[in-house]
PDB file of C-alpha atoms in Angstrom:
ATOM      1  CA  MET W   1     -90.646  13.164  -8.176  1.00 68.00           C
ATOM      2  CA  SER W   2     -93.546  15.533  -7.820  1.00 73.00           C
ATOM      3  CA  PRO W   3     -93.893  17.634  -4.637  1.00 77.00           C
ATOM      4  CA  ILE W   4     -96.693  15.420  -3.342  1.00 79.00           C
ATOM      5  CA  GLU W   5     -94.657  12.271  -3.939  1.00 80.00           C
ATOM      6  CA  VAL W   6     -91.622  13.741  -2.185  1.00 82.00           C
ATOM      7  CA  LYS W   7     -93.805  14.680   0.790  1.00 83.00           C
ATOM      8  CA  GLN W   8     -95.340  11.173   0.942  1.00 84.00           C
ATOM      9  CA  PHE W   9     -91.925   9.572   0.609  1.00 85.00           C
ATOM     10  CA  LEU W  10     -90.376  11.666   3.404  1.00 85.00           C
ATOM     11  CA  ARG W  11     -93.352  10.971   5.702  1.00 86.00           C
ATOM     12  CA  ALA W  12     -92.906   7.249   5.082  1.00 88.00           C
ATOM     13  CA  ALA W  13     -89.162   7.523   5.747  1.00 87.00           C
ATOM     14  CA  LYS W  14     -89.927   9.222   9.074  1.00 87.00           C
ATOM     15  CA  LYS W  15     -92.202   6.297  10.013  1.00 89.00           C
ATOM     16  CA  ILE W  16     -89.357   3.869   9.323  1.00 88.00           C
ATOM     17  CA  GLY W  17     -87.029   5.884  11.545  1.00 84.00           C
ATOM     18  CA  GLU W  18     -85.515   9.305  12.155  1.00 81.00           C
ATOM     19  CA  ARG W  19     -82.205   8.011  10.857  1.00 81.00           C
ATOM     20  CA  TRP W  20     -83.671   7.153   7.458  1.00 84.00           C
ATOM     21  CA  TYR W  21     -85.572  10.423   7.277  1.00 85.00           C
ATOM     22  CA  LEU W  22     -82.279  12.255   7.747  1.00 83.00           C
ATOM     23  CA  ALA W  23     -80.564   9.940   5.257  1.00 84.00           C
ATOM     24  CA  PHE W  24     -83.036  10.617   2.462  1.00 85.00           C
ATOM     25  CA  ARG W  25     -83.188  14.362   3.168  1.00 85.00           C
ATOM     26  CA  LEU W  26     -79.394  14.461   2.932  1.00 82.00           C
ATOM     27  CA  TYR W  27     -79.489  12.291  -0.180  1.00 82.00           C
ATOM     28  CA  MET W  28     -81.853  14.693  -1.910  1.00 83.00           C
ATOM     29  CA  ASN W  29     -80.591  18.046  -0.616  1.00 80.00           C
ATOM     30  CA  ALA W  30     -76.874  17.337  -0.893  1.00 79.00           C
ATOM     31  CA  MET W  31     -77.375  15.569  -4.247  1.00 80.00           C
ATOM     32  CA  LEU W  32     -75.406  12.581  -2.976  1.00 80.00           C
ATOM     33  CA  ARG W  33     -74.785   9.317  -4.711  1.00 78.00           C
ATOM     34  CA  ALA W  34     -75.656   6.172  -2.745  1.00 77.00           C
ATOM     35  CA  ARG W  35     -72.027   5.295  -1.979  1.00 78.00           C
ATOM     36  CA  GLU W  36     -71.329   8.851  -0.786  1.00 79.00           C
ATOM     37  CA  LEU W  37     -74.255   8.599   1.612  1.00 80.00           C
ATOM     38  CA  THR W  38     -72.971   5.362   3.135  1.00 78.00           C
ATOM     39  CA  ARG W  39     -69.513   6.902   3.698  1.00 78.00           C
ATOM     40  CA  LEU W  40     -70.852   9.815   5.778  1.00 76.00           C
ATOM     41  CA  THR W  41     -70.081   9.714   9.481  1.00 70.00           C
ATOM     42  CA  GLU W  42     -71.714  11.605  12.328  1.00 65.00           C
ATOM     43  CA  ARG W  43     -68.498  13.542  12.799  1.00 64.00           C
ATOM     44  CA  ASP W  44     -68.610  14.722   9.150  1.00 66.00           C
ATOM     45  CA  ILE W  45     -72.142  15.982   9.594  1.00 66.00           C
ATOM     46  CA  ALA W  46     -71.509  17.602  12.991  1.00 58.00           C
ATOM     47  CA  ARG W  47     -68.456  19.395  11.633  1.00 58.00           C
ATOM     48  CA  HIS W  48     -70.490  21.128   8.956  1.00 57.00           C
ATOM     49  CA  ALA W  49     -73.651  22.031  10.878  1.00 52.00           C
ATOM     50  CA  ASP W  50     -73.299  25.687   9.851  1.00 66.00           C
ATOM     51  CA  GLY W  51     -75.253  24.995   6.671  1.00 68.00           C
ATOM     52  CA  ILE W  52     -72.525  23.542   4.494  1.00 72.00           C
ATOM     53  CA  LEU W  53     -71.690  19.861   4.063  1.00 73.00           C
ATOM     54  CA  ALA W  54     -68.408  18.931   2.375  1.00 69.00           C
ATOM     55  CA  VAL W  55     -68.680  15.840   0.181  1.00 67.00           C
ATOM     56  CA  ASP W  56     -65.615  14.737  -1.786  1.00 64.00           C
ATOM     57  CA  GLY W  57     -64.103  18.206  -1.555  1.00 67.00           C
ATOM     58  CA  VAL W  58     -67.247  19.977  -2.794  1.00 69.00           C
ATOM     59  CA  GLU W  59     -69.222  22.153  -0.396  1.00 73.00           C
ATOM     60  CA  VAL W  60     -73.004  21.797  -0.588  1.00 76.00           C
ATOM     61  CA  ARG W  61     -75.392  24.234   1.113  1.00 76.00           C
ATOM     62  CA  LEU W  62     -78.194  22.430   2.960  1.00 77.00           C
ATOM     63  CA  ASP W  63     -81.771  23.598   3.459  1.00 77.00           C
ATOM     64  CA  CYS W  64     -83.217  24.629   6.837  1.00 77.00           C
ATOM     65  CA  ASP W  65     -85.275  21.469   7.434  1.00 77.00           C
ATOM     66  CA  THR W  66     -82.271  19.216   6.865  1.00 76.00           C
ATOM     67  CA  LEU W  67     -80.177  21.348   9.212  1.00 75.00           C
ATOM     68  CA  GLN W  68     -82.827  20.977  11.926  1.00 75.00           C
ATOM     69  CA  GLU W  69     -82.760  17.192  11.484  1.00 76.00           C
ATOM     70  CA  ILE W  70     -78.962  17.210  11.727  1.00 73.00           C
ATOM     71  CA  GLU W  71     -79.135  19.233  14.948  1.00 71.00           C
ATOM     72  CA  ARG W  72     -81.513  16.666  16.428  1.00 72.00           C
ATOM     73  CA  TRP W  73     -79.417  13.736  15.232  1.00 69.00           C
ATOM     74  CA  ARG W  74     -75.972  14.948  16.346  1.00 63.00           C
ATOM     75  CA  GLY W  75     -74.086  12.420  18.426  1.00 55.00           C
ATOM     76  CA  ALA W  76     -70.664  11.753  19.842  1.00 47.00           C
ATOM     77  CA  ARG W  77     -70.069   8.526  17.946  1.00 53.00           C
ATOM     78  CA  THR W  78     -67.697   8.647  15.005  1.00 53.00           C
ATOM     79  CA  GLY W  79     -68.858   5.533  13.173  1.00 63.00           C
ATOM     80  CA  ARG W  80     -70.665   5.454   9.871  1.00 68.00           C
ATOM     81  CA  LEU W  81     -74.135   6.908  10.044  1.00 69.00           C
ATOM     82  CA  PHE W  82     -75.752   4.598   7.510  1.00 74.00           C
ATOM     83  CA  PRO W  83     -74.415   1.024   7.650  1.00 73.00           C
ATOM     84  CA  GLY W  84     -74.114   0.022   4.005  1.00 78.00           C
ATOM     85  CA  TYR W  85     -75.497   0.392   0.517  1.00 80.00           C
ATOM     86  CA  TYR W  86     -77.840  -2.587   0.711  1.00 84.00           C
ATOM     87  CA  THR W  87     -79.253  -1.484   4.059  1.00 83.00           C
ATOM     88  CA  VAL W  88     -79.929   1.993   2.652  1.00 83.00           C
ATOM     89  CA  ARG W  89     -81.496   0.477  -0.464  1.00 84.00           C
ATOM     90  CA  LYS W  90     -83.723  -1.771   1.661  1.00 86.00           C
ATOM     91  CA  ALA W  91     -84.912   1.231   3.719  1.00 86.00           C
ATOM     92  CA  PHE W  92     -85.536   3.177   0.498  1.00 85.00           C
ATOM     93  CA  ARG W  93     -87.707   0.380  -0.893  1.00 85.00           C
ATOM     94  CA  LYS W  94     -89.611   0.173   2.386  1.00 87.00           C
ATOM     95  CA  ALA W  95     -90.255   3.953   2.333  1.00 86.00           C
ATOM     96  CA  ILE W  96     -91.374   3.768  -1.311  1.00 83.00           C
ATOM     97  CA  LYS W  97     -93.827   0.997  -0.441  1.00 84.00           C
ATOM     98  CA  LEU W  98     -95.065   2.689   2.754  1.00 84.00           C
ATOM     99  CA  GLY W  99     -95.537   6.052   1.018  1.00 81.00           C
ATOM    100  CA  ASN W 100     -97.372   4.544  -1.991  1.00 78.00           C
ATOM    101  CA  VAL W 101     -94.852   6.152  -4.336  1.00 74.00           C
ATOM    102  CA  TYR W 102     -93.833   3.616  -6.935  1.00 68.00           C
ATOM    103  CA  GLU W 103     -91.506   3.376  -9.932  1.00 66.00           C
ATOM    104  CA  TYR W 104     -88.798   5.554  -8.407  1.00 72.00           C
ATOM    105  CA  THR W 105     -85.190   4.755  -7.744  1.00 74.00           C
ATOM    106  CA  MET W 106     -82.687   6.334  -5.388  1.00 76.00           C
ATOM    107  CA  HIS W 107     -81.269   8.068  -8.439  1.00 75.00           C
ATOM    108  CA  ALA W 108     -84.609   9.873  -8.942  1.00 78.00           C
ATOM    109  CA  LEU W 109     -84.287  11.307  -5.431  1.00 79.00           C
ATOM    110  CA  ARG W 110     -80.851  12.720  -6.300  1.00 80.00           C
ATOM    111  CA  HIS W 111     -82.245  14.232  -9.498  1.00 81.00           C
ATOM    112  CA  THR W 112     -85.064  15.845  -7.521  1.00 80.00           C
ATOM    113  CA  GLY W 113     -82.417  17.562  -5.404  1.00 81.00           C
ATOM    114  CA  ILE W 114     -80.554  18.748  -8.504  1.00 83.00           C
ATOM    115  CA  MET W 115     -83.793  20.084  -9.964  1.00 82.00           C
ATOM    116  CA  ILE W 116     -84.522  22.073  -6.792  1.00 79.00           C
ATOM    117  CA  ARG W 117     -81.085  23.673  -7.006  1.00 81.00           C
ATOM    118  CA  ALA W 118     -81.387  24.325 -10.757  1.00 83.00           C
ATOM    119  CA  ARG W 119     -84.398  26.577 -10.150  1.00 80.00           C
ATOM    120  CA  GLU W 120     -82.137  28.970  -8.192  1.00 81.00           C
ATOM    121  CA  VAL W 121     -79.560  29.398 -10.980  1.00 83.00           C
ATOM    122  CA  ARG W 122     -79.370  33.050 -12.053  1.00 84.00           C
ATOM    123  CA  THR W 123     -75.789  33.613 -13.237  1.00 85.00           C
ATOM    124  CA  PRO W 124     -73.051  31.558 -14.936  1.00 84.00           C
ATOM    125  CA  ALA W 125     -71.269  31.408 -11.560  1.00 86.00           C
ATOM    126  CA  ASP W 126     -74.387  29.809 -10.013  1.00 84.00           C
ATOM    127  CA  LEU W 127     -74.420  27.308 -12.865  1.00 84.00           C
ATOM    128  CA  GLU W 128     -70.776  26.406 -12.246  1.00 86.00           C
ATOM    129  CA  ASP W 129     -71.438  26.008  -8.498  1.00 84.00           C
ATOM    130  CA  LEU W 130     -74.362  23.703  -9.257  1.00 84.00           C
ATOM    131  CA  ARG W 131     -72.177  21.652 -11.607  1.00 85.00           C
ATOM    132  CA  LYS W 132     -69.616  21.206  -8.825  1.00 83.00           C
ATOM    133  CA  MET W 133     -72.251  20.363  -6.191  1.00 82.00           C
ATOM    134  CA  ALA W 134     -73.897  17.803  -8.483  1.00 83.00           C
ATOM    135  CA  ARG W 135     -70.440  16.482  -9.377  1.00 81.00           C
ATOM    136  CA  PHE W 136     -70.976  16.664 -13.142  1.00 85.00           C
ATOM    137  CA  ARG W 137     -67.985  17.005 -15.465  1.00 82.00           C
ATOM    138  CA  ARG W 138     -69.558  19.617 -17.758  1.00 84.00           C
ATOM    139  CA  THR W 139     -72.343  22.157 -17.429  1.00 82.00           C
ATOM    140  CA  CYS W 140     -74.085  20.791 -20.535  1.00 82.00           C
ATOM    141  CA  PHE W 141     -75.270  17.865 -18.376  1.00 80.00           C
ATOM    142  CA  LEU W 142     -77.431  20.349 -16.432  1.00 81.00           C
ATOM    143  CA  ARG W 143     -79.576  21.359 -19.446  1.00 79.00           C
ATOM    144  CA  PRO W 144     -82.425  18.899 -18.723  1.00 77.00           C
ATOM    145  CA  TYR W 145     -82.727  20.272 -15.187  1.00 78.00           C
ATOM    146  CA  LEU W 146     -82.688  23.934 -16.193  1.00 76.00           C
ATOM    147  CA  GLY W 147     -85.669  23.580 -18.532  1.00 70.00           C
ATOM    148  CA  ALA W 148     -87.710  21.230 -16.353  1.00 63.00           C
ATOM    149  CA  GLU W 149     -90.977  22.337 -14.799  1.00 56.00           C
ATOM    150  CA  GLU W 150     -91.221  21.402 -11.136  1.00 49.00           C
ATOM    151  CA  SER W 151     -93.953  23.540  -9.673  1.00 41.00           C
ATOM    152  CA  LYS W 152     -94.468  23.817  -5.901  1.00 45.00           C
ATOM    153  CA  LEU W 153     -91.479  21.874  -4.570  1.00 45.00           C
ATOM    154  CA  ILE W 154     -89.050  24.785  -4.706  1.00 46.00           C
ATOM    155  CA  GLU W 155     -91.471  26.964  -2.739  1.00 50.00           C
ATOM    156  CA  ARG W 156     -91.372  24.557   0.222  1.00 48.00           C
ATOM    157  CA  VAL W 157     -87.573  24.387   0.443  1.00 49.00           C
ATOM    158  CA  LYS W 158     -85.849  27.272   2.245  1.00 51.00           C
ATOM    159  CA  PHE W 159     -82.091  27.705   2.099  1.00 48.00           C
ATOM    160  CA  VAL W 160     -79.862  29.394   4.645  1.00 46.00           C
ATOM    161  CA  LYS W 161     -78.641  32.801   3.473  1.00 42.00           C
TER     162      LYS W 161
END
């Protein structure tokens, strides 16, 4: 997704509800798969509000905007945050339609998150960390992301240091 499309999509998700805005920010920034998103609970998110979210044993650093949304969303309930895959998919389709961003899937949102992270890779250790965060088996699967040109999106995303 281009930076403009991501912005339109996130605005539309916010119109649908704060919960879905947080869901899609987490989906993109934590490079989650749809099933991983539906398994998250509020307790999981509250436990890792220091900037790191643990998903399937892999720690993923979140950006500042997502952390602010998590701080606003924190609750005492321990139930699942996002009810089920089909509910998430329905909200995604609604946000796509509302934001006038077509021909994208939830998978494209995950790949946008991977591409943002790939722009920060400087050393082989960074590459290995990205492979673990994206949950790829080998680093060769990251080649398309490392050579991709995604202009202004990375400039808008700030990570906690």
